[in-house]
mmCIF file of C-alpha atoms in Angstrom:
data_model
loop_
_atom_site.group_PDB
_atom_site.id
_atom_site.type_symbol
_atom_site.label_atom_id
_atom_site.label_comp_id
_atom_site.label_asym_id
_atom_site.label_seq_id
_atom_site.Cartn_x
_atom_site.Cartn_y
_atom_site.Cartn_z
ATOM 1 C CA MET J 1181 -0.217 -0.116 0.238
ATOM 2 C CA THR J 1182 1.159 3.589 -0.418
ATOM 3 C CA GLU J 1183 2.366 5.791 2.095
ATOM 4 C CA LEU J 1184 0.009 9.033 2.512
ATOM 5 C CA ILE J 1185 2.123 11.762 3.436
ATOM 6 C CA PRO J 1186 1.104 15.654 4.795
ATOM 7 C CA ALA J 1187 2.982 17.538 2.623
ATOM 8 C CA ASP J 1188 4.713 19.721 5.162
ATOM 9 C CA ASN J 1189 6.569 16.072 6.163
ATOM 10 C CA ALA J 1190 6.950 14.755 2.479
ATOM 11 C CA MET J 1191 9.559 17.009 0.507
ATOM 12 C CA ASP J 1192 12.763 14.543 0.775
ATOM 13 C CA ARG J 1193 10.756 10.889 0.558
ATOM 14 C CA ALA J 1194 8.970 12.440 -2.878
ATOM 15 C CA LEU J 1195 13.065 13.588 -3.542
ATOM 16 C CA ALA J 1196 14.581 10.376 -2.861
ATOM 17 C CA LEU J 1197 11.500 8.125 -4.581
ATOM 18 C CA LEU J 1198 11.356 10.930 -7.900
ATOM 19 C CA GLY J 1199 15.093 10.519 -8.164
ATOM 20 C CA ALA J 1200 14.756 6.517 -7.615
ATOM 21 C CA GLY J 1201 12.795 6.579 -10.929
ATOM 22 C CA GLU J 1202 9.490 5.894 -9.167
ATOM 23 C CA VAL J 1203 6.099 8.321 -9.183
ATOM 24 C CA VAL J 1204 4.535 10.190 -6.932
ATOM 25 C CA ALA J 1205 1.186 12.011 -6.238
ATOM 26 C CA ILE J 1206 1.258 15.352 -5.347
ATOM 27 C CA PRO J 1207 -1.315 18.427 -5.030
ATOM 28 C CA THR J 1208 -1.445 20.660 -6.920
ATOM 29 C CA GLU J 1209 -3.711 23.950 -7.558
ATOM 30 C CA THR J 1210 -6.168 22.796 -10.046
ATOM 31 C CA VAL J 1211 -6.492 18.255 -9.141
ATOM 32 C CA TYR J 1212 -2.948 16.000 -7.357
ATOM 33 C CA GLY J 1213 -0.890 15.152 -10.398
ATOM 34 C CA LEU J 1214 0.864 11.644 -10.387
ATOM 35 C CA ALA J 1215 4.638 12.612 -11.251
ATOM 36 C CA GLY J 1216 7.531 11.478 -12.878
ATOM 37 C CA ASP J 1217 10.767 12.395 -14.236
ATOM 38 C CA ALA J 1218 9.936 13.861 -17.836
ATOM 39 C CA THR J 1219 13.721 13.466 -18.589
ATOM 40 C CA ASN J 1220 13.239 9.447 -17.242
ATOM 41 C CA GLY J 1221 11.554 7.252 -19.492
ATOM 42 C CA ALA J 1222 11.096 4.142 -16.977
ATOM 43 C CA ALA J 1223 9.526 6.623 -14.646
ATOM 44 C CA VAL J 1224 6.810 8.179 -17.569
ATOM 45 C CA ALA J 1225 6.221 4.373 -18.360
ATOM 46 C CA ARG J 1226 5.441 3.928 -14.656
ATOM 47 C CA ILE J 1227 2.657 6.901 -14.834
ATOM 48 C CA PHE J 1228 1.251 5.448 -18.074
ATOM 49 C CA GLU J 1229 1.478 2.018 -16.008
ATOM 50 C CA ALA J 1230 -0.148 3.123 -13.125
ATOM 51 C CA LYS J 1231 -2.795 4.958 -14.878
ATOM 52 C CA GLY J 1232 -3.498 1.909 -17.186
ATOM 53 C CA ARG J 1233 -3.658 5.301 -19.937
ATOM 54 C CA PRO J 1234 -3.266 4.796 -23.507
ATOM 55 C CA ARG J 1235 0.515 5.702 -24.847
ATOM 56 C CA PHE J 1236 -1.037 8.158 -27.533
ATOM 57 C CA ASN J 1237 -2.223 10.484 -25.143
ATOM 58 C CA PRO J 1238 0.137 13.514 -24.226
ATOM 59 C CA LEU J 1239 1.141 14.150 -20.715
ATOM 60 C CA ILE J 1240 2.221 17.780 -19.267
ATOM 61 C CA ALA J 1241 5.094 18.672 -18.215
ATOM 62 C CA HIS J 1242 5.701 20.754 -15.233
ATOM 63 C CA VAL J 1243 7.941 23.640 -14.333
ATOM 64 C CA ALA J 1244 9.764 25.556 -11.509
ATOM 65 C CA ASP J 1245 10.738 28.159 -13.190
ATOM 66 C CA MET J 1246 10.405 30.317 -17.180
ATOM 67 C CA GLU J 1247 14.253 29.179 -16.977
ATOM 68 C CA MET J 1248 13.311 25.929 -17.140
ATOM 69 C CA ALA J 1249 10.584 26.262 -19.882
ATOM 70 C CA GLU J 1250 12.489 27.934 -22.063
ATOM 71 C CA ARG J 1251 14.906 25.004 -21.567
ATOM 72 C CA ILE J 1252 12.537 22.851 -22.896
ATOM 73 C CA GLY J 1253 9.868 24.906 -25.019
ATOM 74 C CA VAL J 1254 10.141 27.943 -27.459
ATOM 75 C CA PHE J 1255 7.933 30.741 -26.782
ATOM 76 C CA ASP J 1256 6.779 33.062 -29.181
ATOM 77 C CA PRO J 1257 5.603 37.002 -28.035
ATOM 78 C CA LEU J 1258 2.308 36.011 -27.245
ATOM 79 C CA SER J 1259 2.741 32.757 -25.429
ATOM 80 C CA ARG J 1260 5.607 34.198 -23.309
ATOM 81 C CA ARG J 1261 2.836 37.471 -22.146
ATOM 82 C CA LEU J 1262 0.536 34.836 -21.488
ATOM 83 C CA ALA J 1263 2.710 32.772 -19.218
ATOM 84 C CA ASP J 1264 3.962 35.918 -17.883
ATOM 85 C CA ARG J 1265 0.410 36.753 -16.509
ATOM 86 C CA PHE J 1266 -0.795 33.430 -16.398
ATOM 87 C CA TRP J 1267 2.382 31.703 -13.941
ATOM 88 C CA PRO J 1268 2.618 30.270 -11.953
ATOM 89 C CA GLY J 1269 -1.066 28.913 -11.747
ATOM 90 C CA PRO J 1270 -3.740 27.001 -13.904
ATOM 91 C CA LEU J 1271 -2.627 27.127 -16.824
ATOM 92 C CA THR J 1272 -1.064 25.340 -19.758
ATOM 93 C CA LEU J 1273 0.994 26.551 -22.895
ATOM 94 C CA VAL J 1274 1.456 24.236 -25.861
ATOM 95 C CA VAL J 1275 4.530 25.680 -27.437
ATOM 96 C CA PRO J 1276 7.565 23.691 -29.416
ATOM 97 C CA LEU J 1277 9.346 21.139 -28.182
ATOM 98 C CA ARG J 1278 13.484 22.050 -27.997
ATOM 99 C CA PRO J 1279 14.626 18.160 -28.235
ATOM 100 C CA GLU J 1280 17.980 18.764 -27.487
ATOM 101 C CA PHE J 1281 16.257 19.111 -23.748
ATOM 102 C CA GLY J 1282 15.956 15.692 -23.249
ATOM 103 C CA ILE J 1283 12.477 15.718 -22.285
ATOM 104 C CA HIS J 1284 11.291 11.773 -22.817
ATOM 105 C CA PRO J 1285 9.021 10.708 -26.299
ATOM 106 C CA LEU J 1286 6.600 9.415 -24.293
ATOM 107 C CA VAL J 1287 5.891 12.549 -22.541
ATOM 108 C CA THR J 1288 4.902 14.149 -25.652
ATOM 109 C CA ALA J 1289 3.315 10.756 -27.708
ATOM 110 C CA GLY J 1290 5.552 11.705 -30.620
ATOM 111 C CA LEU J 1291 4.708 15.746 -30.978
ATOM 112 C CA ASP J 1292 7.287 17.848 -31.613
ATOM 113 C CA THR J 1293 5.157 20.556 -29.154
ATOM 114 C CA ILE J 1294 5.000 20.021 -25.344
ATOM 115 C CA ALA J 1295 2.587 21.469 -23.363
ATOM 116 C CA LEU J 1296 3.692 22.817 -20.374
ATOM 117 C CA ARG J 1297 2.811 24.487 -17.007
ATOM 118 C CA MET J 1298 4.102 25.452 -14.244
ATOM 119 C CA PRO J 1299 2.224 25.271 -10.879
ATOM 120 C CA LEU J 1300 1.666 26.677 -7.309
ATOM 121 C CA GLY J 1301 2.752 25.440 -4.011
ATOM 122 C CA PHE J 1302 4.242 22.235 -3.430
ATOM 123 C CA GLY J 1303 5.045 21.251 -7.177
ATOM 124 C CA GLY J 1304 7.102 24.072 -7.791
ATOM 125 C CA LYS J 1305 8.843 23.342 -4.743
ATOM 126 C CA LEU J 1306 8.977 20.148 -5.458
ATOM 127 C CA ILE J 1307 10.418 20.913 -9.211
ATOM 128 C CA ALA J 1308 12.996 23.326 -8.039
ATOM 129 C CA ARG J 1309 14.231 21.458 -6.005
ATOM 130 C CA LEU J 1310 14.711 18.296 -7.730
ATOM 131 C CA GLY J 1311 15.720 19.977 -11.135
ATOM 132 C CA ARG J 1312 14.149 18.569 -13.295
ATOM 133 C CA PRO J 1313 10.841 18.629 -15.542
ATOM 134 C CA LEU J 1314 7.661 16.783 -13.836
ATOM 135 C CA ALA J 1315 5.358 14.984 -16.433
ATOM 136 C CA ALA J 1316 2.260 14.858 -14.279
ATOM 137 C CA PRO J 1317 -1.227 14.267 -15.583
ATOM 138 C CA SER J 1318 -4.412 13.532 -12.811
ATOM 139 C CA ALA J 1319 -3.665 11.288 -10.520
ATOM 140 C CA ASN J 1320 -6.519 8.654 -11.078
ATOM 141 C CA THR J 1321 -7.305 5.434 -12.522
ATOM 142 C CA SER J 1322 -6.827 6.828 -16.735
ATOM 143 C CA GLY J 1323 -10.686 8.099 -17.982
ATOM 144 C CA LYS J 1324 -11.938 8.388 -14.268
ATOM 145 C CA ILE J 1325 -12.830 10.893 -11.753
ATOM 146 C CA SER J 1326 -9.433 13.632 -11.351
ATOM 147 C CA SER J 1327 -8.872 13.645 -7.951
ATOM 148 C CA THR J 1328 -8.908 16.377 -5.595
ATOM 149 C CA SER J 1329 -7.616 15.160 -2.350
ATOM 150 C CA GLY J 1330 -4.679 12.666 -1.148
ATOM 151 C CA GLU J 1331 -7.443 10.192 0.111
ATOM 152 C CA ALA J 1332 -9.046 10.188 -2.920
ATOM 153 C CA VAL J 1333 -5.736 9.111 -4.383
ATOM 154 C CA ALA J 1334 -4.914 7.092 -2.084
ATOM 155 C CA ARG J 1335 -8.301 5.138 -2.598
ATOM 156 C CA ASP J 1336 -7.625 4.918 -5.948
ATOM 157 C CA LEU J 1337 -4.398 4.362 -6.993
ATOM 158 C CA GLY J 1338 -3.141 2.954 -3.234
ATOM 159 C CA SER J 1339 -1.892 -0.438 -4.405
ATOM 160 C CA ARG J 1340 -0.141 1.410 -7.202
ATOM 161 C CA ILE J 1341 1.916 3.773 -5.990
ATOM 162 C CA PRO J 1342 4.033 4.309 -3.187
ATOM 163 C CA LEU J 1343 3.819 7.990 -1.838
ATOM 164 C CA VAL J 1344 1.078 10.326 -1.920
ATOM 165 C CA VAL J 1345 1.877 13.757 -0.631
ATOM 166 C CA ASP J 1346 -1.646 14.841 0.917
ATOM 167 C CA GLY J 1347 -1.663 18.301 0.975
ATOM 168 C CA GLY J 1348 -5.421 18.623 1.538
ATOM 169 C CA GLN J 1349 -8.376 19.394 -0.998
ATOM 170 C CA THR J 1350 -7.392 21.364 -4.625
ATOM 171 C CA SER J 1351 -8.281 25.177 -4.101
ATOM 172 C CA VAL J 1352 -9.460 25.214 -7.951
ATOM 173 C CA GLY J 1353 -10.156 21.527 -8.669
ATOM 174 C CA LEU J 1354 -10.125 21.334 -12.305
ATOM 175 C CA GLU J 1355 -7.511 20.776 -14.312
ATOM 176 C CA SER J 1356 -5.670 23.365 -16.303
ATOM 177 C CA THR J 1357 -7.360 25.414 -19.011
ATOM 178 C CA ILE J 1358 -4.285 24.232 -22.207
ATOM 179 C CA VAL J 1359 -4.069 26.639 -25.101
ATOM 180 C CA LYS J 1360 -1.870 27.184 -28.573
ATOM 181 C CA VAL J 1361 -0.503 30.238 -30.191
ATOM 182 C CA GLU J 1362 -0.983 29.601 -34.043
ATOM 183 C CA ASP J 1363 -0.040 32.121 -36.502
ATOM 184 C CA GLY J 1364 -0.748 34.882 -33.854
ATOM 185 C CA ARG J 1365 -3.977 33.501 -32.846
ATOM 186 C CA VAL J 1366 -4.427 31.023 -29.976
ATOM 187 C CA ARG J 1367 -6.396 27.970 -30.016
ATOM 188 C CA LEU J 1368 -8.405 26.445 -26.766
ATOM 189 C CA LEU J 1369 -7.109 23.438 -26.630
ATOM 190 C CA ARG J 1370 -9.019 22.247 -23.030
ATOM 191 C CA PRO J 1371 -11.025 24.640 -20.471
ATOM 192 C CA GLY J 1372 -9.948 24.626 -17.316
ATOM 193 C CA GLY J 1373 -9.400 26.385 -14.401
ATOM 194 C CA ILE J 1374 -8.657 30.507 -15.826
ATOM 195 C CA ALA J 1375 -12.274 31.117 -17.925
ATOM 196 C CA ALA J 1376 -11.425 31.541 -21.904
ATOM 197 C CA GLY J 1377 -12.659 35.852 -20.823
ATOM 198 C CA GLU J 1378 -9.632 36.284 -18.658
ATOM 199 C CA ILE J 1379 -6.712 34.663 -21.430
ATOM 200 C CA GLU J 1380 -8.650 36.836 -24.150
ATOM 201 C CA ALA J 1381 -8.320 40.241 -22.115
ATOM 202 C CA VAL J 1382 -4.562 39.507 -21.557
ATOM 203 C CA ALA J 1383 -4.219 38.123 -25.808
ATOM 204 C CA GLY J 1384 -6.392 40.973 -26.829
ATOM 205 C CA GLN J 1385 -8.208 38.496 -28.888
ATOM 206 C CA PRO J 1386 -11.172 36.334 -29.045
ATOM 207 C CA LEU J 1387 -9.638 32.622 -28.477
ATOM 208 C CA LEU J 1388 -10.001 30.387 -31.309
ATOM 209 C CA ARG J 1389 -11.735 26.729 -30.642
ATOM 210 C CA GLY J 1390 -12.185 23.295 -32.305
ATOM 211 C CA VAL J 1391 -9.718 21.704 -32.976
ATOM 212 C CA THR J 1392 -7.373 21.456 -35.901
ATOM 213 C CA ALA J 1393 -5.343 18.334 -35.818
ATOM 214 C CA GLY J 1394 -5.830 14.568 -33.182
ATOM 215 C CA ILE J 1395 -4.615 14.412 -29.473
ATOM 216 C CA GLU J 1396 -2.766 17.998 -29.333
ATOM 217 C CA ALA J 1397 -2.903 17.954 -25.282
ATOM 218 C CA PRO J 1398 -4.609 15.964 -22.590
ATOM 219 C CA GLY J 1399 -7.979 15.617 -21.733
ATOM 220 C CA MET J 1400 -8.788 15.776 -25.382
ATOM 221 C CA LEU J 1401 -10.553 12.389 -25.563
ATOM 222 C CA ALA J 1402 -14.279 12.490 -25.330
ATOM 223 C CA SER J 1403 -14.749 10.117 -23.051
ATOM 224 C CA HIS J 1404 -12.900 11.199 -19.576
ATOM 225 C CA TYR J 1405 -13.342 12.354 -16.024
ATOM 226 C CA ALA J 1406 -16.120 9.314 -15.735
ATOM 227 C CA PRO J 1407 -17.946 8.217 -12.325
ATOM 228 C CA GLY J 1408 -18.880 4.562 -12.481
ATOM 229 C CA ALA J 1409 -22.652 5.234 -12.346
ATOM 230 C CA ALA J 1410 -24.092 6.488 -15.733
ATOM 231 C CA MET J 1411 -25.055 10.432 -16.365
ATOM 232 C CA ARG J 1412 -27.123 11.675 -17.463
ATOM 233 C CA LEU J 1413 -26.672 15.886 -17.741
ATOM 234 C CA ASN J 1414 -29.220 18.807 -17.363
ATOM 235 C CA ALA J 1415 -31.455 17.135 -15.617
ATOM 236 C CA GLY J 1416 -35.047 18.479 -15.148
ATOM 237 C CA SER J 1417 -36.222 15.746 -12.925
ATOM 238 C CA VAL J 1418 -34.903 13.127 -10.791
ATOM 239 C CA ASP J 1419 -35.458 9.226 -11.154
ATOM 240 C CA ALA J 1420 -36.126 6.339 -9.127
ATOM 241 C CA GLY J 1421 -32.543 5.565 -7.654
ATOM 242 C CA GLU J 1422 -30.774 7.861 -9.387
ATOM 243 C CA ALA J 1423 -28.423 10.166 -7.317
ATOM 244 C CA LEU J 1424 -28.300 14.210 -7.975
ATOM 245 C CA LEU J 1425 -25.540 16.149 -8.329
ATOM 246 C CA GLY J 1426 -27.152 19.816 -8.100
ATOM 247 C CA PHE J 1427 -26.274 23.547 -8.887
ATOM 248 C CA GLY J 1428 -27.736 26.740 -7.272
ATOM 249 C CA PRO J 1429 -31.056 27.026 -5.574
ATOM 250 C CA GLN J 1430 -33.334 26.055 -7.463
ATOM 251 C CA ARG J 1431 -34.188 21.971 -7.628
ATOM 252 C CA ALA J 1432 -35.116 19.644 -9.928
ATOM 253 C CA GLU J 1433 -38.111 17.991 -9.986
ATOM 254 C CA GLY J 1434 -38.090 15.118 -7.526
ATOM 255 C CA TRP J 1435 -35.248 15.585 -5.973
ATOM 256 C CA GLN J 1436 -36.369 14.449 -2.470
ATOM 257 C CA ALA J 1437 -35.858 11.205 -4.092
ATOM 258 C CA ALA J 1438 -32.880 11.026 -4.615
ATOM 259 C CA ARG J 1439 -30.543 7.930 -3.658
ATOM 260 C CA ALA J 1440 -27.980 10.686 -2.693
ATOM 261 C CA PHE J 1441 -27.869 14.466 -2.972
ATOM 262 C CA LEU J 1442 -25.019 17.074 -3.206
ATOM 263 C CA ASN J 1443 -24.912 20.850 -4.583
ATOM 264 C CA LEU J 1444 -22.127 22.568 -6.469
ATOM 265 C CA SER J 1445 -23.114 25.654 -5.599
ATOM 266 C CA GLU J 1446 -25.864 26.755 -3.402
ATOM 267 C CA THR J 1447 -25.810 30.399 -4.684
ATOM 268 C CA GLY J 1448 -24.530 29.469 -7.903
ATOM 269 C CA ASP J 1449 -20.734 30.070 -7.946
ATOM 270 C CA LEU J 1450 -19.029 28.842 -10.594
ATOM 271 C CA ARG J 1451 -15.330 28.971 -8.828
ATOM 272 C CA GLU J 1452 -17.028 26.931 -6.043
ATOM 273 C CA ALA J 1453 -18.870 24.637 -8.496
ATOM 274 C CA ALA J 1454 -14.962 24.339 -9.819
ATOM 275 C CA ALA J 1455 -13.680 22.856 -6.936
ATOM 276 C CA ASN J 1456 -16.474 20.898 -5.536
ATOM 277 C CA LEU J 1457 -17.118 19.217 -9.154
ATOM 278 C CA PHE J 1458 -14.668 16.154 -9.064
ATOM 279 C CA SER J 1459 -14.932 15.297 -5.084
ATOM 280 C CA HIS J 1460 -18.923 15.608 -5.478
ATOM 281 C CA LEU J 1461 -19.010 13.656 -8.218
ATOM 282 C CA GLN J 1462 -16.923 10.615 -6.468
ATOM 283 C CA ALA J 1463 -19.358 10.680 -3.185
ATOM 284 C CA LEU J 1464 -22.267 10.261 -5.850
ATOM 285 C CA ASP J 1465 -20.392 7.773 -7.164
ATOM 286 C CA LEU J 1466 -19.859 5.420 -3.854
ATOM 287 C CA SER J 1467 -23.503 6.386 -2.981
ATOM 288 C CA GLY J 1468 -24.106 3.020 -4.912
ATOM 289 C CA ALA J 1469 -26.102 4.710 -7.471
ATOM 290 C CA ALA J 1470 -26.829 3.180 -11.179
ATOM 291 C CA SER J 1471 -27.473 6.900 -12.965
ATOM 292 C CA ILE J 1472 -25.936 10.480 -11.625
ATOM 293 C CA ALA J 1473 -28.341 12.897 -12.495
ATOM 294 C CA VAL J 1474 -26.650 16.573 -13.035
ATOM 295 C CA GLU J 1475 -29.113 19.728 -13.146
ATOM 296 C CA PRO J 1476 -28.058 22.853 -15.576
ATOM 297 C CA VAL J 1477 -24.272 24.494 -15.097
ATOM 298 C CA PRO J 1478 -24.411 27.856 -17.202
ATOM 299 C CA VAL J 1479 -21.921 27.644 -19.380
ATOM 300 C CA ALA J 1480 -20.472 30.985 -18.694
ATOM 301 C CA GLU J 1481 -16.748 31.901 -17.706
ATOM 302 C CA LEU J 1482 -15.751 28.818 -15.509
ATOM 303 C CA GLY J 1483 -19.065 26.841 -16.750
ATOM 304 C CA GLU J 1484 -17.268 26.313 -19.882
ATOM 305 C CA ALA J 1485 -14.875 24.178 -18.434
ATOM 306 C CA ILE J 1486 -17.178 22.687 -15.809
ATOM 307 C CA ASN J 1487 -19.621 21.594 -18.844
ATOM 308 C CA ASP J 1488 -16.578 20.639 -20.687
ATOM 309 C CA ARG J 1489 -16.331 17.583 -17.940
ATOM 310 C CA LEU J 1490 -19.702 16.805 -17.301
ATOM 311 C CA ALA J 1491 -19.883 15.990 -21.000
ATOM 312 C CA ARG J 1492 -16.846 14.085 -21.286
ATOM 313 C CA ALA J 1493 -18.138 11.881 -17.788
ATOM 314 C CA ALA J 1494 -21.325 11.446 -18.964
ATOM 315 C CA ALA J 1495 -20.553 9.995 -23.166
ATOM 316 C CA PRO J 1496 -20.374 6.976 -23.988
ATOM 317 C CA ARG J 1497 -17.848 4.415 -22.200
ATOM 318 C CA ASP J 1498 -15.038 2.676 -24.419
ATOM 319 C CA ASN J 1499 -11.277 1.342 -23.839
ATOM 320 C CA LEU J 1500 -9.286 5.290 -24.990
ATOM 321 C CA HIS J 1501 -9.976 6.504 -21.543
ATOM 322 C CA GLY J 1502 -6.907 9.386 -21.688
#
C-alpha cells in the first residue's frame, strides 16, 4: 500500500522516490498529479502503467520557473505574455519542443510540441529541488474522475504507487486550461481553471475553438473524467434510484427522492462549483446509484470548463480513456 504523508513532511521522501525513477502523487492547485521525472523513460512509463493510460495521449511537463520552461520549449511573444500573466497557475501552454533538452518521447506522444505548466505550492517547490521537469497527469485511474484530495488518490491508486503527498483539498478543483498559439492566434484546446475571457483579455483577441488535428494535448479524448455510474446531464427531474448533482438554489423535480444529493454551489458560484466538481462526483458515485442526474450549469466563464468535464464524463464509454 501507498504511504500517505502530509505535504509539510513529504519533500525529502518525494525527492528520493523521484530520483530513483518512481512516481509520486502530489497536490497542485488544480487537481492531484501523478508525477515522474519527465526526462526518465522508465519513470514516465510507470505513470502510464499506474494510470492505465493509452500511450498516444500526451502528458503535461511541469516546470519550476521560466528559465526551465524556455530550456524545454520555444516561446513566441504571445505565449510568453500569457506565461508572464498566468504562471504559476492553472494555465498550460502548448509550444514547440526543443528536443535537445531531453524530454522523453513518451511525454509528448511523438508530437513536436510540448505542453508546459508552472504549478503553485508543493509541486513548484518539488520541481525546483529536483532540478528537472515533472510529467504529471491527474492522479487517478485513466478515464475516471480526477482526484482533488490525498485520500481520493490513495483510495484509487494506493495499491499501484509508493507515495501520496497529502496537501488537503485542492483550491481550483479543475484541471488547467490548455491553449496553443498558432500564427499569432490563441486556440483553446481544453477549458479549465482559468476562464477563456481572462485569457482573451491578456491576448487582446477572442480564442479560437475547435481542434485542427488529432490529440494535441491531455484531456481531449471524448470519454474522460467518468464515474462508474452513468450520467444524465441538464436534468429537470430525478428518476427513481438516481443520485443528483445540483447547482444553485433551484432543484430538479423529485429531488427529495434522490438516492444521494450534493450541490456544487448553493449560491450558483461557478468558482465554488469548479472546486467541488470532482469530489462531489466521486461521493455520489460511492452512493451506489446506477445513474447520476446533473442539473444544468451555465456555460459562462468557468461554466465552460465545468460543462466540458461533465460532457466527457457522460460520453459513451470505451477503452480509450486518457
